[in-house]
């Protein structure tokens, strides 16, 4: 094999490994985004439970206030009735009013009790969710930290090393050959391909006998007449 072909193959191998690493880093970044979304979602769930509790609590207080106010009114009506300084007609009206308001306060009291039970249930639900959130968030944050650590180690370690290797390989090559390789690489992931059984390993099309023979002879850089890939024999 021509030494130039060997250089091209080494460069191609470095590029394949670089691409693999970049894909790996992209996956790590996606994974980290998903974890951060999950943390935000878990926090939002707790926040919505907190809001629900606040709403129930306000409603419950309002209903209790309504009960207290109605109770005061009923007492005032009763007081006027007991003092008896009003007409018989007014007394009758007050008695009717007191009966209907007592029915209403009974209903309001039931509602107030239901609301208080709802508040207590919401408070317990929130407390549980808050205590569940702590270990869950710790677990997710640990995974985020691990993804960040792996990203940093990959970038500073194998990625930096591979980039240096590629620079060394590229600078050792003849500029025209490097340019030819880079031009092919702009559209092809494997600019260098093996000829096997007379067929280009890149485009899978049969090369001419002359091309196959020139590749076998290994005296010059030969390209596929169909896809322009640089050819070699194993
Ligand atoms: Zn080809």
PDB file of C-alpha atoms and ligand atoms in Angstrom:
ATOM      1  CA  UNK A   1       0.000   0.000   0.000  1.00  0.00           C
ATOM      2  CA  UNK A   2       1.196   3.498  -0.828  1.00  0.00           C
ATOM      3  CA  UNK A   3       2.317   5.433   2.235  1.00  0.00           C
ATOM      4  CA  UNK A   4      -0.018   8.251   1.119  1.00  0.00           C
ATOM      5  CA  UNK A   5      -2.934   5.798   1.114  1.00  0.00           C
ATOM      6  CA  UNK A   6      -1.977   4.683   4.608  1.00  0.00           C
ATOM      7  CA  UNK A   7      -1.979   8.324   5.742  1.00  0.00           C
ATOM      8  CA  UNK A   8      -5.399   8.862   4.176  1.00  0.00           C
ATOM      9  CA  UNK A   9      -6.784   5.781   5.900  1.00  0.00           C
ATOM     10  CA  UNK A  10      -5.396   6.891   9.263  1.00  0.00           C
ATOM     11  CA  UNK A  11      -6.973  10.302   8.754  1.00  0.00           C
ATOM     12  CA  UNK A  12     -10.297   8.746   7.788  1.00  0.00           C
ATOM     13  CA  UNK A  13     -10.187   6.524  10.859  1.00  0.00           C
ATOM     14  CA  UNK A  14      -9.498   9.562  13.069  1.00  0.00           C
ATOM     15  CA  UNK A  15     -12.462  11.360  11.467  1.00  0.00           C
ATOM     16  CA  UNK A  16     -14.770   8.385  12.066  1.00  0.00           C
ATOM     17  CA  UNK A  17     -13.728   8.270  15.714  1.00  0.00           C
ATOM     18  CA  UNK A  18     -14.162  12.045  16.024  1.00  0.00           C
ATOM     19  CA  UNK A  19     -17.663  11.819  14.587  1.00  0.00           C
ATOM     20  CA  UNK A  20     -18.522   8.990  16.998  1.00  0.00           C
ATOM     21  CA  UNK A  21     -17.328  11.099  19.915  1.00  0.00           C
ATOM     22  CA  UNK A  22     -19.313  14.117  18.756  1.00  0.00           C
ATOM     23  CA  UNK A  23     -22.451  11.964  18.410  1.00  0.00           C
ATOM     24  CA  UNK A  24     -21.779  10.631  21.922  1.00  0.00           C
ATOM     25  CA  UNK A  25     -21.423  14.196  23.274  1.00  0.00           C
ATOM     26  CA  UNK A  26     -24.677  15.228  21.544  1.00  0.00           C
ATOM     27  CA  UNK A  27     -26.462  12.290  23.188  1.00  0.00           C
ATOM     28  CA  UNK A  28     -25.051  13.300  26.568  1.00  0.00           C
ATOM     29  CA  UNK A  29     -26.284  16.861  26.021  1.00  0.00           C
ATOM     30  CA  UNK A  30     -29.771  15.560  25.083  1.00  0.00           C
ATOM     31  CA  UNK A  31     -29.790  13.285  28.120  1.00  0.00           C
ATOM     32  CA  UNK A  32     -28.866  16.204  30.362  1.00  0.00           C
ATOM     33  CA  UNK A  33     -31.658  18.349  28.866  1.00  0.00           C
ATOM     34  CA  UNK A  34     -34.176  15.562  29.479  1.00  0.00           C
ATOM     35  CA  UNK A  35     -33.030  15.230  33.101  1.00  0.00           C
ATOM     36  CA  UNK A  36     -33.295  18.985  33.630  1.00  0.00           C
ATOM     37  CA  UNK A  37     -36.787  18.957  32.096  1.00  0.00           C
ATOM     38  CA  UNK A  38     -37.790  16.192  34.501  1.00  0.00           C
ATOM     39  CA  UNK A  39     -36.472  18.178  37.474  1.00  0.00           C
ATOM     40  CA  UNK A  40     -38.436  21.240  36.310  1.00  0.00           C
ATOM     41  CA  UNK A  41     -41.540  19.069  35.848  1.00  0.00           C
ATOM     42  CA  UNK A  42     -41.216  17.538  39.339  1.00  0.00           C
ATOM     43  CA  UNK A  43     -40.854  21.020  40.841  1.00  0.00           C
ATOM     44  CA  UNK A  44     -43.828  22.303  38.834  1.00  0.00           C
ATOM     45  CA  UNK A  45     -45.958  19.419  40.156  1.00  0.00           C
ATOM     46  CA  UNK A  46     -45.165  20.416  43.740  1.00  0.00           C
ATOM     47  CA  UNK A  47     -45.803  24.091  42.930  1.00  0.00           C
ATOM     48  CA  UNK A  48     -49.218  23.255  41.469  1.00  0.00           C
ATOM     49  CA  UNK A  49     -50.111  21.279  44.625  1.00  0.00           C
ATOM     50  CA  UNK A  50     -49.051  24.316  46.674  1.00  0.00           C
ATOM     51  CA  UNK A  51     -51.306  26.546  44.546  1.00  0.00           C
ATOM     52  CA  UNK A  52     -54.202  24.112  44.919  1.00  0.00           C
ATOM     53  CA  UNK A  53     -53.770  24.142  48.699  1.00  0.00           C
ATOM     54  CA  UNK A  54     -53.710  27.926  48.734  1.00  0.00           C
ATOM     55  CA  UNK A  55     -56.924  28.105  46.675  1.00  0.00           C
ATOM     56  CA  UNK A  56     -58.734  25.560  48.902  1.00  0.00           C
ATOM     57  CA  UNK A  57     -57.538  27.356  52.013  1.00  0.00           C
ATOM     58  CA  UNK A  58     -58.861  30.718  50.778  1.00  0.00           C
ATOM     59  CA  UNK A  59     -62.193  29.175  49.827  1.00  0.00           C
ATOM     60  CA  UNK A  60     -62.452  27.469  53.210  1.00  0.00           C
ATOM     61  CA  UNK A  61     -61.748  30.713  55.088  1.00  0.00           C
ATOM     62  CA  UNK A  62     -64.305  32.581  52.984  1.00  0.00           C
ATOM     63  CA  UNK A  63     -66.968  29.954  53.703  1.00  0.00           C
ATOM     64  CA  UNK A  64     -66.236  30.040  57.465  1.00  0.00           C
ATOM     65  CA  UNK A  65     -66.547  33.816  57.375  1.00  0.00           C
ATOM     66  CA  UNK A  66     -69.894  33.473  55.605  1.00  0.00           C
ATOM     67  CA  UNK A  67     -71.084  31.081  58.345  1.00  0.00           C
ATOM     68  CA  UNK A  68     -69.967  33.518  61.090  1.00  0.00           C
ATOM     69  CA  UNK A  69     -71.703  36.460  59.439  1.00  0.00           C
ATOM     70  CA  UNK A  70     -74.936  34.559  58.917  1.00  0.00           C
ATOM     71  CA  UNK A  71     -74.808  33.377  62.516  1.00  0.00           C
ATOM     72  CA  UNK A  72     -74.523  36.998  63.671  1.00  0.00           C
ATOM     73  CA  UNK A  73     -77.538  37.958  61.554  1.00  0.00           C
ATOM     74  CA  UNK A  74     -79.622  35.096  62.934  1.00  0.00           C
ATOM     75  CA  UNK A  75     -78.695  36.130  66.500  1.00  0.00           C
ATOM     76  CA  UNK A  76     -79.681  39.734  65.745  1.00  0.00           C
ATOM     77  CA  UNK A  77     -83.053  38.583  64.318  1.00  0.00           C
ATOM     78  CA  UNK A  78     -83.590  36.401  67.372  1.00  0.00           C
ATOM     79  CA  UNK A  79     -82.690  39.316  69.651  1.00  0.00           C
ATOM     80  CA  UNK A  80     -85.276  41.579  68.003  1.00  0.00           C
ATOM     81  CA  UNK A  81     -87.836  38.813  68.283  1.00  0.00           C
ATOM     82  CA  UNK A  82     -87.068  38.239  72.002  1.00  0.00           C
ATOM     83  CA  UNK A  83     -87.335  41.936  72.848  1.00  0.00           C
ATOM     84  CA  UNK A  84     -90.746  41.962  71.156  1.00  0.00           C
ATOM     85  CA  UNK A  85     -90.921  45.699  70.487  1.00  0.00           C
ATOM     86  CA  UNK A  86     -92.100  45.137  66.941  1.00  0.00           C
ATOM     87  CA  UNK A  87     -95.482  44.450  65.372  1.00  0.00           C
ATOM     88  CA  UNK A  88     -97.022  41.013  65.183  1.00  0.00           C
ATOM     89  CA  UNK A  89     -96.608  41.029  61.355  1.00  0.00           C
ATOM     90  CA  UNK A  90     -92.905  41.881  61.705  1.00  0.00           C
ATOM     91  CA  UNK A  91     -92.519  39.122  64.300  1.00  0.00           C
ATOM     92  CA  UNK A  92     -94.062  36.580  61.943  1.00  0.00           C
ATOM     93  CA  UNK A  93     -91.772  37.702  59.116  1.00  0.00           C
ATOM     94  CA  UNK A  94     -88.739  37.414  61.415  1.00  0.00           C
ATOM     95  CA  UNK A  95     -89.706  33.891  62.501  1.00  0.00           C
ATOM     96  CA  UNK A  96     -89.982  32.803  58.853  1.00  0.00           C
ATOM     97  CA  UNK A  97     -86.666  34.487  58.082  1.00  0.00           C
ATOM     98  CA  UNK A  98     -84.933  32.816  61.033  1.00  0.00           C
ATOM     99  CA  UNK A  99     -86.153  29.367  59.938  1.00  0.00           C
ATOM    100  CA  UNK A 100     -84.946  29.827  56.367  1.00  0.00           C
ATOM    101  CA  UNK A 101     -81.601  31.315  57.447  1.00  0.00           C
ATOM    102  CA  UNK A 102     -81.045  28.390  59.830  1.00  0.00           C
ATOM    103  CA  UNK A 103     -81.555  26.015  56.900  1.00  0.00           C
ATOM    104  CA  UNK A 104     -79.054  28.066  54.895  1.00  0.00           C
ATOM    105  CA  UNK A 105     -76.462  28.150  57.692  1.00  0.00           C
ATOM    106  CA  UNK A 106     -76.755  24.388  58.077  1.00  0.00           C
ATOM    107  CA  UNK A 107     -75.910  23.960  54.412  1.00  0.00           C
ATOM    108  CA  UNK A 108     -73.043  26.470  54.641  1.00  0.00           C
ATOM    109  CA  UNK A 109     -71.628  24.723  57.701  1.00  0.00           C
ATOM    110  CA  UNK A 110     -71.615  21.399  55.828  1.00  0.00           C
ATOM    111  CA  UNK A 111     -69.817  23.042  52.951  1.00  0.00           C
ATOM    112  CA  UNK A 112     -67.317  24.660  55.334  1.00  0.00           C
ATOM    113  CA  UNK A 113     -66.592  21.256  56.912  1.00  0.00           C
ATOM    114  CA  UNK A 114     -66.105  19.653  53.489  1.00  0.00           C
ATOM    115  CA  UNK A 115     -63.762  22.464  52.496  1.00  0.00           C
ATOM    116  CA  UNK A 116     -61.719  22.074  55.687  1.00  0.00           C
ATOM    117  CA  UNK A 117     -61.383  18.360  54.941  1.00  0.00           C
ATOM    118  CA  UNK A 118     -60.265  19.239  51.408  1.00  0.00           C
ATOM    119  CA  UNK A 119     -57.658  21.653  52.809  1.00  0.00           C
ATOM    120  CA  UNK A 120     -56.297  19.017  55.180  1.00  0.00           C
ATOM    121  CA  UNK A 121     -56.101  16.442  52.369  1.00  0.00           C
ATOM    122  CA  UNK A 122     -54.349  18.989  50.095  1.00  0.00           C
ATOM    123  CA  UNK A 123     -51.918  19.865  52.912  1.00  0.00           C
ATOM    124  CA  UNK A 124     -51.062  16.181  53.457  1.00  0.00           C
ATOM    125  CA  UNK A 125     -50.715  15.629  49.702  1.00  0.00           C
ATOM    126  CA  UNK A 126     -48.341  18.613  49.406  1.00  0.00           C
ATOM    127  CA  UNK A 127     -46.238  17.482  52.381  1.00  0.00           C
ATOM    128  CA  UNK A 128     -45.890  14.014  50.859  1.00  0.00           C
ATOM    129  CA  UNK A 129     -44.983  15.426  47.434  1.00  0.00           C
ATOM    130  CA  UNK A 130     -42.429  17.785  48.983  1.00  0.00           C
ATOM    131  CA  UNK A 131     -40.738  14.991  50.892  1.00  0.00           C
ATOM    132  CA  UNK A 132     -40.815  12.720  47.820  1.00  0.00           C
ATOM    133  CA  UNK A 133     -39.281  15.494  45.710  1.00  0.00           C
ATOM    134  CA  UNK A 134     -36.101  15.677  47.801  1.00  0.00           C
ATOM    135  CA  UNK A 135     -34.669  12.193  47.038  1.00  0.00           C
ATOM    136  CA  UNK A 136     -36.029  12.248  43.489  1.00  0.00           C
ATOM    137  CA  UNK A 137     -34.378  15.574  42.742  1.00  0.00           C
ATOM    138  CA  UNK A 138     -31.140  14.462  44.380  1.00  0.00           C
ATOM    139  CA  UNK A 139     -31.170  11.358  42.171  1.00  0.00           C
ATOM    140  CA  UNK A 140     -31.804  13.408  39.005  1.00  0.00           C
ATOM    141  CA  UNK A 141     -29.214  16.054  39.962  1.00  0.00           C
ATOM    142  CA  UNK A 142     -26.654  13.278  40.504  1.00  0.00           C
ATOM    143  CA  UNK A 143     -27.372  12.041  36.970  1.00  0.00           C
ATOM    144  CA  UNK A 144     -27.021  15.596  35.594  1.00  0.00           C
ATOM    145  CA  UNK A 145     -23.687  15.933  37.401  1.00  0.00           C
ATOM    146  CA  UNK A 146     -22.529  12.564  36.005  1.00  0.00           C
ATOM    147  CA  UNK A 147     -23.493  13.615  32.448  1.00  0.00           C
ATOM    148  CA  UNK A 148     -21.654  16.938  32.884  1.00  0.00           C
ATOM    149  CA  UNK A 149     -18.604  15.166  34.272  1.00  0.00           C
ATOM    150  CA  UNK A 150     -18.549  12.677  31.408  1.00  0.00           C
ATOM    151  CA  UNK A 151     -18.935  15.522  28.887  1.00  0.00           C
ATOM    152  CA  UNK A 152     -16.049  17.469  30.402  1.00  0.00           C
ATOM    153  CA  UNK A 153     -13.822  14.401  30.649  1.00  0.00           C
ATOM    154  CA  UNK A 154     -14.581  13.423  27.043  1.00  0.00           C
ATOM    155  CA  UNK A 155     -13.962  16.949  25.758  1.00  0.00           C
ATOM    156  CA  UNK A 156     -10.760  17.401  27.705  1.00  0.00           C
ATOM    157  CA  UNK A 157      -9.601  13.812  27.239  1.00  0.00           C
ATOM    158  CA  UNK A 158     -10.339  11.721  24.170  1.00  0.00           C
ATOM    159  CA  UNK A 159     -11.775  14.541  22.048  1.00  0.00           C
ATOM    160  CA  UNK A 160      -8.799  16.853  22.605  1.00  0.00           C
ATOM    161  CA  UNK A 161      -6.378  13.957  22.048  1.00  0.00           C
ATOM    162  CA  UNK A 162      -8.112  12.879  18.845  1.00  0.00           C
ATOM    163  CA  UNK A 163      -8.165  16.445  17.517  1.00  0.00           C
ATOM    164  CA  UNK A 164      -4.419  16.718  18.164  1.00  0.00           C
ATOM    165  CA  UNK A 165      -3.866  13.397  16.414  1.00  0.00           C
ATOM    166  CA  UNK A 166      -5.873  14.597  13.441  1.00  0.00           C
ATOM    167  CA  UNK A 167      -3.889  17.843  13.232  1.00  0.00           C
ATOM    168  CA  UNK A 168      -0.649  15.809  13.294  1.00  0.00           C
ATOM    169  CA  UNK A 169      -1.913  13.397  10.634  1.00  0.00           C
ATOM    170  CA  UNK A 170      -3.190  16.201   8.393  1.00  0.00           C
ATOM    171  CA  UNK A 171      -0.030  18.271   8.671  1.00  0.00           C
ATOM    172  CA  UNK A 172       2.121  15.257   7.713  1.00  0.00           C
ATOM    173  CA  UNK A 173       0.196  14.834   4.448  1.00  0.00           C
ATOM    174  CA  UNK A 174       0.870  16.380   1.063  1.00  0.00           C
ATOM    175  CA  UNK A 175      -1.375  19.487   0.836  1.00  0.00           C
ATOM    176  CA  UNK A 176      -2.924  18.453  -2.522  1.00  0.00           C
ATOM    177  CA  UNK A 177      -3.904  15.051  -1.065  1.00  0.00           C
ATOM    178  CA  UNK A 178      -5.356  16.602   2.062  1.00  0.00           C
ATOM    179  CA  UNK A 179      -7.341  19.043  -0.091  1.00  0.00           C
ATOM    180  CA  UNK A 180      -8.643  16.160  -2.219  1.00  0.00           C
ATOM    181  CA  UNK A 181      -9.640  14.236   0.912  1.00  0.00           C
ATOM    182  CA  UNK A 182     -11.343  17.267   2.520  1.00  0.00           C
ATOM    183  CA  UNK A 183     -13.256  18.025  -0.679  1.00  0.00           C
ATOM    184  CA  UNK A 184     -14.608  14.462  -0.761  1.00  0.00           C
ATOM    185  CA  UNK A 185     -15.348  14.532   2.940  1.00  0.00           C
ATOM    186  CA  UNK A 186     -17.599  17.539   2.474  1.00  0.00           C
ATOM    187  CA  UNK A 187     -20.182  15.149   0.982  1.00  0.00           C
ATOM    188  CA  UNK A 188     -18.969  11.642   1.882  1.00  0.00           C
ATOM    189  CA  UNK A 189     -18.364  10.099   5.294  1.00  0.00           C
ATOM    190  CA  UNK A 190     -15.751   7.703   3.834  1.00  0.00           C
ATOM    191  CA  UNK A 191     -13.653   9.378   1.139  1.00  0.00           C
ATOM    192  CA  UNK A 192     -11.243   6.419   1.129  1.00  0.00           C
ATOM    193  CA  UNK A 193     -12.714   3.058   0.085  1.00  0.00           C
ATOM    194  CA  UNK A 194     -11.433  -0.456  -0.537  1.00  0.00           C
ATOM    195  CA  UNK A 195     -11.787  -2.196  -3.885  1.00  0.00           C
ATOM    196  CA  UNK A 196     -13.061  -5.722  -3.366  1.00  0.00           C
ATOM    197  CA  UNK A 197     -13.790  -8.157  -6.204  1.00  0.00           C
ATOM    198  CA  UNK A 198     -13.423  -5.265  -8.626  1.00  0.00           C
ATOM    199  CA  UNK A 199     -16.092  -3.192  -6.856  1.00  0.00           C
ATOM    200  CA  UNK A 200     -15.699   0.179  -5.100  1.00  0.00           C
ATOM    201  CA  UNK A 201     -16.501  -0.275  -1.398  1.00  0.00           C
ATOM    202  CA  UNK A 202     -17.971   3.241  -1.298  1.00  0.00           C
ATOM    203  CA  UNK A 203     -20.485   3.392  -4.172  1.00  0.00           C
ATOM    204  CA  UNK A 204     -20.670  -0.403  -4.644  1.00  0.00           C
ATOM    205  CA  UNK A 205     -20.246  -0.019  -8.418  1.00  0.00           C
ATOM    206  CA  UNK A 206     -17.782  -2.094 -10.406  1.00  0.00           C
ATOM    207  CA  UNK A 207     -14.655  -0.165 -11.400  1.00  0.00           C
ATOM    208  CA  UNK A 208     -12.944  -0.668 -14.745  1.00  0.00           C
ATOM    209  CA  UNK A 209     -10.277  -3.378 -15.065  1.00  0.00           C
ATOM    210  CA  UNK A 210      -7.729  -0.643 -15.645  1.00  0.00           C
ATOM    211  CA  UNK A 211      -8.658   1.181 -12.446  1.00  0.00           C
ATOM    212  CA  UNK A 212      -8.615  -2.070 -10.470  1.00  0.00           C
ATOM    213  CA  UNK A 213      -5.185  -2.880 -11.860  1.00  0.00           C
ATOM    214  CA  UNK A 214      -3.777   0.583 -11.046  1.00  0.00           C
ATOM    215  CA  UNK A 215      -5.083   0.284  -7.472  1.00  0.00           C
ATOM    216  CA  UNK A 216      -3.491  -3.160  -7.135  1.00  0.00           C
ATOM    217  CA  UNK A 217      -0.171  -1.875  -8.497  1.00  0.00           C
ATOM    218  CA  UNK A 218      -0.104   0.670  -5.650  1.00  0.00           C
ATOM    219  CA  UNK A 219       2.122   3.196  -7.418  1.00  0.00           C
ATOM    220  CA  UNK A 220      -0.227   6.181  -7.483  1.00  0.00           C
ATOM    221  CA  UNK A 221      -3.383   7.616  -5.936  1.00  0.00           C
ATOM    222  CA  UNK A 222      -6.319   6.151  -7.859  1.00  0.00           C
ATOM    223  CA  UNK A 223      -9.913   7.299  -7.598  1.00  0.00           C
ATOM    224  CA  UNK A 224     -13.198   5.576  -8.384  1.00  0.00           C
ATOM    225  CA  UNK A 225     -14.482   6.722 -11.781  1.00  0.00           C
ATOM    226  CA  UNK A 226     -18.068   6.702 -10.405  1.00  0.00           C
ATOM    227  CA  UNK A 227     -17.882   8.379  -6.988  1.00  0.00           C
ATOM    228  CA  UNK A 228     -14.344   9.876  -6.967  1.00  0.00           C
ATOM    229  CA  UNK A 229     -13.431   8.110  -3.724  1.00  0.00           C
ATOM    230  CA  UNK A 230      -9.738   7.376  -3.225  1.00  0.00           C
ATOM    231  CA  UNK A 231      -9.279   3.621  -3.655  1.00  0.00           C
ATOM    232  CA  UNK A 232      -7.048   1.054  -2.012  1.00  0.00           C
ATOM    233  CA  UNK A 233      -6.790  -2.745  -1.829  1.00  0.00           C
ATOM    234  CA  UNK A 234      -6.815  -4.620   1.456  1.00  0.00           C
TER     235      UNK A 234
HETATM  236 ZN1  LIG B   1     -17.032   4.451  -6.073  1.00  0.00          ZN
END
